[in-house]
Tab-separated table of N, CA and C in Angstrom:
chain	number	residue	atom	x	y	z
A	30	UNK	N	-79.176	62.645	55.385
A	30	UNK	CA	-78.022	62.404	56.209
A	30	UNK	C	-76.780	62.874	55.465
A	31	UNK	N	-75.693	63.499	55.786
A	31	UNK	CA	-74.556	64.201	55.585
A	31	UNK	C	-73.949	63.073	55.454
A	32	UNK	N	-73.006	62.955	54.288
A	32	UNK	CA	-72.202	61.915	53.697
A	32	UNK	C	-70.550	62.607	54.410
A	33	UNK	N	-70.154	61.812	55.183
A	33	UNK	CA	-68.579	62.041	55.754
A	33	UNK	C	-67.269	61.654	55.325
A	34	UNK	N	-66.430	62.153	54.871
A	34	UNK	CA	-65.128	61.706	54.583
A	34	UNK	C	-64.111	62.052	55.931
A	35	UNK	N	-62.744	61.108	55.351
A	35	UNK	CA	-62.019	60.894	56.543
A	35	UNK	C	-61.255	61.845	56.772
A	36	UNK	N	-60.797	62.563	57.839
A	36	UNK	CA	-59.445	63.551	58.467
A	36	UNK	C	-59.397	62.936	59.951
A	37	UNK	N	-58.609	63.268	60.302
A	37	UNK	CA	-58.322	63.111	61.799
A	37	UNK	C	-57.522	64.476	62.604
A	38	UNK	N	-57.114	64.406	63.616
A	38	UNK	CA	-56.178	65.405	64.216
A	38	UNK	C	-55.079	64.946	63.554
A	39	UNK	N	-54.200	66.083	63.517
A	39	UNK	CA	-52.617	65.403	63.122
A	39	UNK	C	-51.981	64.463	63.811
A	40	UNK	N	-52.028	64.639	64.836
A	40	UNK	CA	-51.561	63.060	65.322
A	40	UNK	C	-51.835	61.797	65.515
A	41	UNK	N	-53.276	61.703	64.560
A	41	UNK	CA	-53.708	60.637	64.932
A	41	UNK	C	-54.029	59.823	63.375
A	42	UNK	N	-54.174	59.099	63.087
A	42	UNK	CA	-54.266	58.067	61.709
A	42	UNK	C	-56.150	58.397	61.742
A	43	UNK	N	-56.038	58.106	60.021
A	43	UNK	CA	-57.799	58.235	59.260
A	43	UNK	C	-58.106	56.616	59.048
A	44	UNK	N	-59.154	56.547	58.860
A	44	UNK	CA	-59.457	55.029	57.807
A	44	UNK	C	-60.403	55.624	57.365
A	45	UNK	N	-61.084	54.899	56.487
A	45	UNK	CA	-62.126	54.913	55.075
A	45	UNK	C	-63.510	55.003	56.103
A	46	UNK	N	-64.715	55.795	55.728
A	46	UNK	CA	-65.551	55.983	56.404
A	46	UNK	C	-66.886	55.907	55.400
A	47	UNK	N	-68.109	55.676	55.736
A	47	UNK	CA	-69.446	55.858	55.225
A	47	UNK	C	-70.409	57.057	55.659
A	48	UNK	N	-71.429	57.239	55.971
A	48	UNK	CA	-72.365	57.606	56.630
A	48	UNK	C	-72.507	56.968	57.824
A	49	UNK	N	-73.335	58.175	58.395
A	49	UNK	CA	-73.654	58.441	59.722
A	49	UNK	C	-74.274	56.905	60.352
A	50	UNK	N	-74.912	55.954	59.464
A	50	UNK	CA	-75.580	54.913	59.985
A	50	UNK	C	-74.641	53.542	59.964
A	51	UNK	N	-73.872	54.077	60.217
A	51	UNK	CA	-72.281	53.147	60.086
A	51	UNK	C	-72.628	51.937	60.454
A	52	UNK	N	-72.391	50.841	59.703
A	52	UNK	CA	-72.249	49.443	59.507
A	52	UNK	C	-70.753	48.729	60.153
A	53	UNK	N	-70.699	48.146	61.215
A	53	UNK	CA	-69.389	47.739	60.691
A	53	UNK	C	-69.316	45.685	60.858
A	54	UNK	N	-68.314	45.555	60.133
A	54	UNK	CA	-67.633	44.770	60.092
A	54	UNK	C	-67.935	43.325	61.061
A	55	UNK	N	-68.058	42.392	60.965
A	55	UNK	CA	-68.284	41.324	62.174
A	55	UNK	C	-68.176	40.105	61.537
A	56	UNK	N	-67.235	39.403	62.444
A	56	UNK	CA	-67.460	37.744	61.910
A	56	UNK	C	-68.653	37.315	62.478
A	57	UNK	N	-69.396	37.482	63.670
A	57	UNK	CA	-70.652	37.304	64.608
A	57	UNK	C	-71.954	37.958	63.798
A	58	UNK	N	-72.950	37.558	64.422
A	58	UNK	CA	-74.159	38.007	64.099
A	58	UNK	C	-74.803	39.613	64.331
A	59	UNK	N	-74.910	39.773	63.104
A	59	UNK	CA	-75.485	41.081	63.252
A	59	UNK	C	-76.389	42.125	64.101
A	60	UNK	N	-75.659	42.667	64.784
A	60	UNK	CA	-76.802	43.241	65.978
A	60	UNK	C	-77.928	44.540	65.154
A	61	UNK	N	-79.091	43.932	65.907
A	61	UNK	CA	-79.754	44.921	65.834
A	61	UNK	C	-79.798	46.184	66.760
A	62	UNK	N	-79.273	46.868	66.799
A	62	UNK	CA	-79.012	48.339	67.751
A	62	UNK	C	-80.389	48.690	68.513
A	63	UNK	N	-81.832	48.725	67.411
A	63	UNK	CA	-82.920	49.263	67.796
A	63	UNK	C	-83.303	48.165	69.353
A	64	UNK	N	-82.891	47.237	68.963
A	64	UNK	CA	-83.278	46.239	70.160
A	64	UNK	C	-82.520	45.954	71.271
A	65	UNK	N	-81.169	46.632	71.255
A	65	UNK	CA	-80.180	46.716	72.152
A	65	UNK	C	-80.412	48.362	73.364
A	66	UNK	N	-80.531	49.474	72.283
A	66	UNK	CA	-80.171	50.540	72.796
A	66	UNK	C	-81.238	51.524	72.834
A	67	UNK	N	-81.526	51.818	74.334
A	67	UNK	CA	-83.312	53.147	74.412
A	67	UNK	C	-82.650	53.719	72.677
A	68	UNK	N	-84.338	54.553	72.802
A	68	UNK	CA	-84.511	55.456	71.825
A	68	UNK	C	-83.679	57.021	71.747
A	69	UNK	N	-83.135	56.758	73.058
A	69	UNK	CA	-82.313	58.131	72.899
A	69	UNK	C	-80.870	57.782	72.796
A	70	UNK	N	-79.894	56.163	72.979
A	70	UNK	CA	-79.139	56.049	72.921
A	70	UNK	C	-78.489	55.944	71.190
A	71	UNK	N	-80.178	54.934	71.008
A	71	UNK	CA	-79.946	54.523	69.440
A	71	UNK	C	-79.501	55.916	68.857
A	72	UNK	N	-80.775	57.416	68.775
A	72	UNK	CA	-80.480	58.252	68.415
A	72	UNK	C	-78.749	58.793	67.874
A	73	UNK	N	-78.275	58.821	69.414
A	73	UNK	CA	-77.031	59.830	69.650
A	73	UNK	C	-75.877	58.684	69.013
A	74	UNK	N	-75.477	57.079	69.418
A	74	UNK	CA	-74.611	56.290	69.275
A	74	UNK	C	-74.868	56.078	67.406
A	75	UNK	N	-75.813	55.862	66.904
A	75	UNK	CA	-75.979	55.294	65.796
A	75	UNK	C	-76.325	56.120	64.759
A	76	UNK	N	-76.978	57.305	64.833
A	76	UNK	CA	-77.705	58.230	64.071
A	76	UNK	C	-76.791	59.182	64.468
A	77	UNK	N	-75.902	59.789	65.254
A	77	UNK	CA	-75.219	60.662	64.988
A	77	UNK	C	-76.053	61.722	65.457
A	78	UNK	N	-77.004	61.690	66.701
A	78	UNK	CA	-77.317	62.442	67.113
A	78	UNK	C	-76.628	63.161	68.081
A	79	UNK	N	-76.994	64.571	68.765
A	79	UNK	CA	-76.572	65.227	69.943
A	79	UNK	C	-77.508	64.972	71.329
A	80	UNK	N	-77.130	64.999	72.213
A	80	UNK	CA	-77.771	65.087	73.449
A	80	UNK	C	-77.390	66.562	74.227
A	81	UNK	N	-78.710	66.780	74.797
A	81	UNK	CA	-78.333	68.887	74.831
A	81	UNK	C	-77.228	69.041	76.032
A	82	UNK	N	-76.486	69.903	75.860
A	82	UNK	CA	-75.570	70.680	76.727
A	82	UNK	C	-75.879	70.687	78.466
A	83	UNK	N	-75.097	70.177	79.102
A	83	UNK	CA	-75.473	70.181	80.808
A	83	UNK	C	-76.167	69.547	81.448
A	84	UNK	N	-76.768	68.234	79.945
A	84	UNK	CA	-77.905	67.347	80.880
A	84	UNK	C	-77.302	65.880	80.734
A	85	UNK	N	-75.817	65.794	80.828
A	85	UNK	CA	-75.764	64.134	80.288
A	85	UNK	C	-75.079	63.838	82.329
A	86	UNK	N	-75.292	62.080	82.014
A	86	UNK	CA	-75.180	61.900	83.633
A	86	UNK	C	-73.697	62.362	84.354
A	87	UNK	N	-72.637	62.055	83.155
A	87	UNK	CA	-71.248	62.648	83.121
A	87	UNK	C	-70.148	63.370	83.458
A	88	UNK	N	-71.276	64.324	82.635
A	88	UNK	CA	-70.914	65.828	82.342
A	88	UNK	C	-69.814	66.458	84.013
A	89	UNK	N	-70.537	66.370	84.611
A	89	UNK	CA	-69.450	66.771	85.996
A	89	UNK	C	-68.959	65.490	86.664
A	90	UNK	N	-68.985	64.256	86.616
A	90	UNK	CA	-68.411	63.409	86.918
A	90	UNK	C	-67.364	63.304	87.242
A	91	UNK	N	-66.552	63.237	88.347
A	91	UNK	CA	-65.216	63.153	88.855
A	91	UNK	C	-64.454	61.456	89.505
A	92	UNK	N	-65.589	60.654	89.277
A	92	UNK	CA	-65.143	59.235	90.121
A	92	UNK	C	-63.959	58.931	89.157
A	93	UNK	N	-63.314	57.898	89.764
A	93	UNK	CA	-61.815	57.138	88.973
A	93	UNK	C	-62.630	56.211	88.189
A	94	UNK	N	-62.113	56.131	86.934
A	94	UNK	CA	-62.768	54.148	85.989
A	94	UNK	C	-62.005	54.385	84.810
A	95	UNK	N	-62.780	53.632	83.999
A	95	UNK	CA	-62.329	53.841	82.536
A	95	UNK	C	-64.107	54.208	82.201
A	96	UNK	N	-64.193	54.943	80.866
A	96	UNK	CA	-65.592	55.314	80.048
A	96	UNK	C	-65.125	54.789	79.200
A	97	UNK	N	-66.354	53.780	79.005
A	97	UNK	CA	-66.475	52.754	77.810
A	97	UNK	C	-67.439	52.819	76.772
A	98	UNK	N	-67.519	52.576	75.674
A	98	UNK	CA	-68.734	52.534	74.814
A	98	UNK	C	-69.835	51.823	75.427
A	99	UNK	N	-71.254	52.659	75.212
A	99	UNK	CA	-72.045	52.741	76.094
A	99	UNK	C	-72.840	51.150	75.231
A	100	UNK	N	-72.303	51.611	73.816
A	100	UNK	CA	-72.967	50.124	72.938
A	100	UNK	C	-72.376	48.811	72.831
A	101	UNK	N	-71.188	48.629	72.934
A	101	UNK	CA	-69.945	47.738	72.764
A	101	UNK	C	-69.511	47.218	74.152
A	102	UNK	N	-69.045	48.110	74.717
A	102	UNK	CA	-68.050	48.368	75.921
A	102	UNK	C	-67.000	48.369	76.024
A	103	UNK	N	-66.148	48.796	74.963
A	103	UNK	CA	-64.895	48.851	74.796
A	103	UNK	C	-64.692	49.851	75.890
A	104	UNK	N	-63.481	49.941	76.064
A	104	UNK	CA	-62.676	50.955	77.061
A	104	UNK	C	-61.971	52.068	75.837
A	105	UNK	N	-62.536	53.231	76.263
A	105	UNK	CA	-62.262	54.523	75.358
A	105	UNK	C	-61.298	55.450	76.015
A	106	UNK	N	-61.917	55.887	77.309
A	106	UNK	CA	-61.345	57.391	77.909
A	106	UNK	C	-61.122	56.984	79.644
A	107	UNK	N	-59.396	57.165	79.488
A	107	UNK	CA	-59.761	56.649	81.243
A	107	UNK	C	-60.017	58.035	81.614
A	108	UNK	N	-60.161	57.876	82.801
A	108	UNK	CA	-60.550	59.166	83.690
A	108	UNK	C	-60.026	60.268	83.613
A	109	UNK	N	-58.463	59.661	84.030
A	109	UNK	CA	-57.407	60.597	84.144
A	109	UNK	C	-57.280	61.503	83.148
A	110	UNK	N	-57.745	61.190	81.944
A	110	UNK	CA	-57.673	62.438	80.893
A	110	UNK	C	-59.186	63.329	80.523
A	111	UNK	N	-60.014	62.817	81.552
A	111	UNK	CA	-60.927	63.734	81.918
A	111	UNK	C	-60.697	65.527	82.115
A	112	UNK	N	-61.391	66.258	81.817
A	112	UNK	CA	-60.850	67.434	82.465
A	112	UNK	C	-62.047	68.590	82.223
A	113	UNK	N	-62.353	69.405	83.258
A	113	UNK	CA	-63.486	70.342	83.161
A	113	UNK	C	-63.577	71.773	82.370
A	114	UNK	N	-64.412	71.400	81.070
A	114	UNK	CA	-64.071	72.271	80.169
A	114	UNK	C	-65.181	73.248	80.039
A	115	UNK	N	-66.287	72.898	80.441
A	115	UNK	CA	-67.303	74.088	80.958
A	115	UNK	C	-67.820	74.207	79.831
A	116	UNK	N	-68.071	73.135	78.346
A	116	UNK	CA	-68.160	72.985	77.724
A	116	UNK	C	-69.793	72.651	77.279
A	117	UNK	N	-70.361	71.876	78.611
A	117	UNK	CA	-71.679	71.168	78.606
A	117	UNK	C	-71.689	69.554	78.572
A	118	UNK	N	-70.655	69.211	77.885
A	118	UNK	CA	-70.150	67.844	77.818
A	118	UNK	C	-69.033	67.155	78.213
A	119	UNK	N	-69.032	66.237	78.163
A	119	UNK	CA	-67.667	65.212	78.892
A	119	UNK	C	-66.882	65.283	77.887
A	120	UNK	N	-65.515	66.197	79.091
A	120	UNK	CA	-64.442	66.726	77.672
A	120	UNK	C	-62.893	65.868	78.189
A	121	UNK	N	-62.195	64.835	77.218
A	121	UNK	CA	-61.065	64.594	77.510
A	121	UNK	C	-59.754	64.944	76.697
A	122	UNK	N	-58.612	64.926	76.973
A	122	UNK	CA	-57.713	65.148	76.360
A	122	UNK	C	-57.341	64.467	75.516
A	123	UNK	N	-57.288	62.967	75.359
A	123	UNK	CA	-56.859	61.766	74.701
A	123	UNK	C	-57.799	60.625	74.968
A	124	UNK	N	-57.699	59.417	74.357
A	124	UNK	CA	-58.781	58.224	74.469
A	124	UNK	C	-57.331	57.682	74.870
A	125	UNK	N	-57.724	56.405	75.250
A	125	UNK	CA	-56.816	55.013	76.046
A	125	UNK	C	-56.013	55.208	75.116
A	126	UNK	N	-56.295	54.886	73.400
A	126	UNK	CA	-55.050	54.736	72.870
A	126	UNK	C	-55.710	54.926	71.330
A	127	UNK	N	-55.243	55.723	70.465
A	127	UNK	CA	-55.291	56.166	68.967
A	127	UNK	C	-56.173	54.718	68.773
A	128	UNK	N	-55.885	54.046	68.292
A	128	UNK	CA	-56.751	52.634	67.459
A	128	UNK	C	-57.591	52.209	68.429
A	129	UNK	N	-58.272	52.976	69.450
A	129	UNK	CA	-60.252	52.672	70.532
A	129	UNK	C	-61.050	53.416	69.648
A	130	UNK	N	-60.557	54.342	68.522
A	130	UNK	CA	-61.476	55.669	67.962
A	130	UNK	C	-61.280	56.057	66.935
A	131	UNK	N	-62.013	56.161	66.473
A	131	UNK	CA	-61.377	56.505	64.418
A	131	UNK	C	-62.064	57.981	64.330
A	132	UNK	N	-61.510	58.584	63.187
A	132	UNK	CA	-61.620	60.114	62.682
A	132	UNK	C	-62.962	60.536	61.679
A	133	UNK	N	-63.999	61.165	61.541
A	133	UNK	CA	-64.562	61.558	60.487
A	133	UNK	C	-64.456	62.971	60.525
A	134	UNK	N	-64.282	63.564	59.314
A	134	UNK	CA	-64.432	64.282	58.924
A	134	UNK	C	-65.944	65.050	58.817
A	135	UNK	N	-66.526	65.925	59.438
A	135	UNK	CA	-68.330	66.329	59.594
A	135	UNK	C	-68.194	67.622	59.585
A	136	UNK	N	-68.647	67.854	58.106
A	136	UNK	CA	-69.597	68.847	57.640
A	136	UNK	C	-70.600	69.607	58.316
A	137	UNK	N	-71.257	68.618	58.774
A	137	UNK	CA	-72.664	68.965	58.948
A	137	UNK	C	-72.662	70.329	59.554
A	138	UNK	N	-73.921	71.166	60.014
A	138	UNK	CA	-74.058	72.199	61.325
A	138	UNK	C	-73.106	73.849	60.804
A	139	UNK	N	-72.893	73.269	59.347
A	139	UNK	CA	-72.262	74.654	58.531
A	139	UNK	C	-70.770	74.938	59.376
A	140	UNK	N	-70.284	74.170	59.728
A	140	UNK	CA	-68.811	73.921	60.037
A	140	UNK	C	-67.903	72.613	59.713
A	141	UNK	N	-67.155	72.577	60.292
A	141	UNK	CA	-65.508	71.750	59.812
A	141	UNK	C	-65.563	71.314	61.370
A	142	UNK	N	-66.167	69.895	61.468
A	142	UNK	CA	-65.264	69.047	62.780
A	142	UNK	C	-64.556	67.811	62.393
A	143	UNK	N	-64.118	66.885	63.591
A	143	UNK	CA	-63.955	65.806	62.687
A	143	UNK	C	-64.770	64.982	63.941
A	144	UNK	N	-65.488	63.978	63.767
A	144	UNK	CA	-66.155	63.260	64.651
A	144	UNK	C	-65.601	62.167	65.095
A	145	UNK	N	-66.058	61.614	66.237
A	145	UNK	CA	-65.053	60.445	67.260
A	145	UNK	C	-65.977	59.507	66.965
A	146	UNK	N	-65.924	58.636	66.557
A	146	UNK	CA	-66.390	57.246	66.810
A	146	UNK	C	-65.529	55.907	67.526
A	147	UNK	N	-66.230	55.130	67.967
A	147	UNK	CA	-66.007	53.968	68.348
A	147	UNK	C	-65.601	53.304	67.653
A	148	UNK	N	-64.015	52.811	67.669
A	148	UNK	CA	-63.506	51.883	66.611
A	148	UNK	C	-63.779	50.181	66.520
A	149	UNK	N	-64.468	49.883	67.748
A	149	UNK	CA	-65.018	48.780	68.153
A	149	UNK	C	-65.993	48.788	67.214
A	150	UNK	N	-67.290	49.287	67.362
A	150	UNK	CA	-68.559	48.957	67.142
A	150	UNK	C	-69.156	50.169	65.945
A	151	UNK	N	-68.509	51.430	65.646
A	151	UNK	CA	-68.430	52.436	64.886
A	151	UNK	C	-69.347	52.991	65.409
A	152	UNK	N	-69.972	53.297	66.949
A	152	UNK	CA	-70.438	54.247	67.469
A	152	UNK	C	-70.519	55.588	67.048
A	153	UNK	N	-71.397	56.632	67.503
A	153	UNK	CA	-71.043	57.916	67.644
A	153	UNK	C	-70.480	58.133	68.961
A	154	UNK	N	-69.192	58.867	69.138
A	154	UNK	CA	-69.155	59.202	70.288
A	154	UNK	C	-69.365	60.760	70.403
A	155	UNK	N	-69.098	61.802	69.822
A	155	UNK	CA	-68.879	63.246	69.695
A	155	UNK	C	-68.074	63.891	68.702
A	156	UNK	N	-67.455	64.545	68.867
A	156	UNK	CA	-66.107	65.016	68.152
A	156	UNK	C	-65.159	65.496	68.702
A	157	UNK	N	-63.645	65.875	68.379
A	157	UNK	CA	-62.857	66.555	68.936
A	157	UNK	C	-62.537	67.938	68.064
A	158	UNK	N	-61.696	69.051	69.253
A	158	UNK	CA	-61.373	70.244	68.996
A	158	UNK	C	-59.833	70.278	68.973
A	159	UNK	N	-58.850	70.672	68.397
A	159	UNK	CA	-57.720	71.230	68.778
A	159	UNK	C	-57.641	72.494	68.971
A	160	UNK	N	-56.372	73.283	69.577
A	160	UNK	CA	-55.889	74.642	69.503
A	160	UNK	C	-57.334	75.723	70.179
A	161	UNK	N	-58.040	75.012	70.985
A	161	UNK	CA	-58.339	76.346	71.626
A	161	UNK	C	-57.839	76.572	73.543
A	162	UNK	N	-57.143	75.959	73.496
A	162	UNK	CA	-56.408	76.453	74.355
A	162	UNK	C	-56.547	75.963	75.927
A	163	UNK	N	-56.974	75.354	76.094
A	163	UNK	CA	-57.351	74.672	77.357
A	163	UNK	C	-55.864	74.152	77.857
A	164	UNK	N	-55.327	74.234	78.883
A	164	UNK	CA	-53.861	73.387	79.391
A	164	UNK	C	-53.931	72.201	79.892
A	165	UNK	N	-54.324	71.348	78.527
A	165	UNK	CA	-53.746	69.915	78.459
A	165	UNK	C	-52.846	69.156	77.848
A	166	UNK	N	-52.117	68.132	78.067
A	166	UNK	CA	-50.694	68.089	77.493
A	166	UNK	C	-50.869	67.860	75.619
A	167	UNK	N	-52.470	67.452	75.102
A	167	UNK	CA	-52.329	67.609	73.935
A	167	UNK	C	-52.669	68.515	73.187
A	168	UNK	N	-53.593	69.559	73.914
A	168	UNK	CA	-54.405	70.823	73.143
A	168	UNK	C	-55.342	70.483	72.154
A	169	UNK	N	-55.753	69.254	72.951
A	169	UNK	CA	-57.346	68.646	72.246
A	169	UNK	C	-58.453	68.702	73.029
A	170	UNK	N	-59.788	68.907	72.049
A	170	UNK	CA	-61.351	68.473	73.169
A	170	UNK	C	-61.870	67.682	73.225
A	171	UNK	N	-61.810	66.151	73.144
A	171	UNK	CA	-62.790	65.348	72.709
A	171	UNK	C	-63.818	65.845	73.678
A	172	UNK	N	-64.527	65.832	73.156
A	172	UNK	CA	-66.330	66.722	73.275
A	172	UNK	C	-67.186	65.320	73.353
A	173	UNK	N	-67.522	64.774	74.105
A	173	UNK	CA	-67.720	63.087	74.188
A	173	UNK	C	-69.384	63.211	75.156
A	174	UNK	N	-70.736	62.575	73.868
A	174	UNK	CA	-72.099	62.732	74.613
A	174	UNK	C	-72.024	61.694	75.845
A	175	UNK	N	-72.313	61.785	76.643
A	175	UNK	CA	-72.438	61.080	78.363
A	175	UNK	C	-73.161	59.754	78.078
A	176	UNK	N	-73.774	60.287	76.872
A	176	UNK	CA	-75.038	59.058	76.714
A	176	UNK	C	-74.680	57.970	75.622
A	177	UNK	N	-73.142	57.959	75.018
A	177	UNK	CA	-72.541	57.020	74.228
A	177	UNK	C	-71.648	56.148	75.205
A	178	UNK	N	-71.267	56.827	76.677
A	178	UNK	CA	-70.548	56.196	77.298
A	178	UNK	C	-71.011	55.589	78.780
A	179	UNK	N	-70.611	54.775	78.960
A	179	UNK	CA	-70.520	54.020	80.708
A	179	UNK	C	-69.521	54.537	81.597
A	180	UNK	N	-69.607	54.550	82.611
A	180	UNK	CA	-67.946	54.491	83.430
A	180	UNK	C	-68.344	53.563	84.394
A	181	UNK	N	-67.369	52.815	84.453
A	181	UNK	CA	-66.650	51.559	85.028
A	181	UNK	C	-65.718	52.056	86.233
A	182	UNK	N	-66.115	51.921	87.340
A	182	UNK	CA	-65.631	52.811	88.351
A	182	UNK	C	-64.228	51.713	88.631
A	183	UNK	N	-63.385	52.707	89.710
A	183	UNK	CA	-62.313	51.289	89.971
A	183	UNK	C	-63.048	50.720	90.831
A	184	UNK	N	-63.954	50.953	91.432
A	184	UNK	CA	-64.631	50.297	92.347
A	184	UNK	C	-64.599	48.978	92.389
A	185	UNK	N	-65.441	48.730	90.972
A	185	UNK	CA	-66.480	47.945	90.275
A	185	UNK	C	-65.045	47.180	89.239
A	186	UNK	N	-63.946	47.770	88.958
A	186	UNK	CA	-62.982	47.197	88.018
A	186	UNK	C	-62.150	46.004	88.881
A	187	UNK	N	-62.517	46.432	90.554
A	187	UNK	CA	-61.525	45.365	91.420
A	187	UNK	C	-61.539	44.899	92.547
């Protein structure tokens, strides 16, 4: 497993990071993930796996909600900063708010990203891109697997 240090986008704050099998923090009882989350969620949320290009439930998703951590359920990405990047994955401009998501720095795959996690529960969520050019008001990708997140329709919010 690829050992990660912290960067973020420039506009956004780092904290101190571990490996991919991220532990975090709890006054509560320790969850076991394997017993919470299928074998393909555990994979992608906890192990820092990928889920392939064009097959997550997401991916073209247009309903109104918030997307929440698929492990936690925090509220991450409302809709509205959804946007179709033709990418393969669920791509947004911004999360709800800087402190839902923390920064790693990832090596891995013989490139320079920095990876999104869940600041709740230290999920995997994906990673983000800046500067390639897409016209959104921040000129970011969060690149976000379908299968780390829920959406919470307004339906269902009211």
């Amino acid at each position: 497993m690829t050992q990660n240090t912290n960067t973020a986008p420039q506009s956004a704050g780092a904290e101190s990071a571990g490996s991919n099998s991220a532990a975090t923090e709890s006054t509560g009882p320790e969850i076991r993930w394997q017993d919470v989350l299928s074998p393909e969620e555990f994979a992608v949320l906890r192990q820092g796996a990928t889920e392939r290009p064009f097959t997550g439930e997401y991916n073209d998703e247009t309903a109104v909600g918030m997307y929440q951590c698929r492990a936690c359920g925090a509220d991450l990405f409302p809709s509205e900063t959804k946007f179709a990047s033709h990418c393969g994955w669920p791509s947004f401009y911004a999360p709800l708010a800087e402190d839902r998501v923390r920064y790693i720095r990832d090596s891995s795959m013989g490139m320079e990203r920095i990876e999104v996690r869940c600041a709740n529960c230290d999920s995997h969520m994906g990673h983000v891109f800046e500067g390639e050019g897409y016209g959104t008001p921040t000129d970011q990708r969060y690149c976000i697997n379908s299968i780390s997140l829920k959406l919470n329709t307004a339906d269902a919010q009211g």
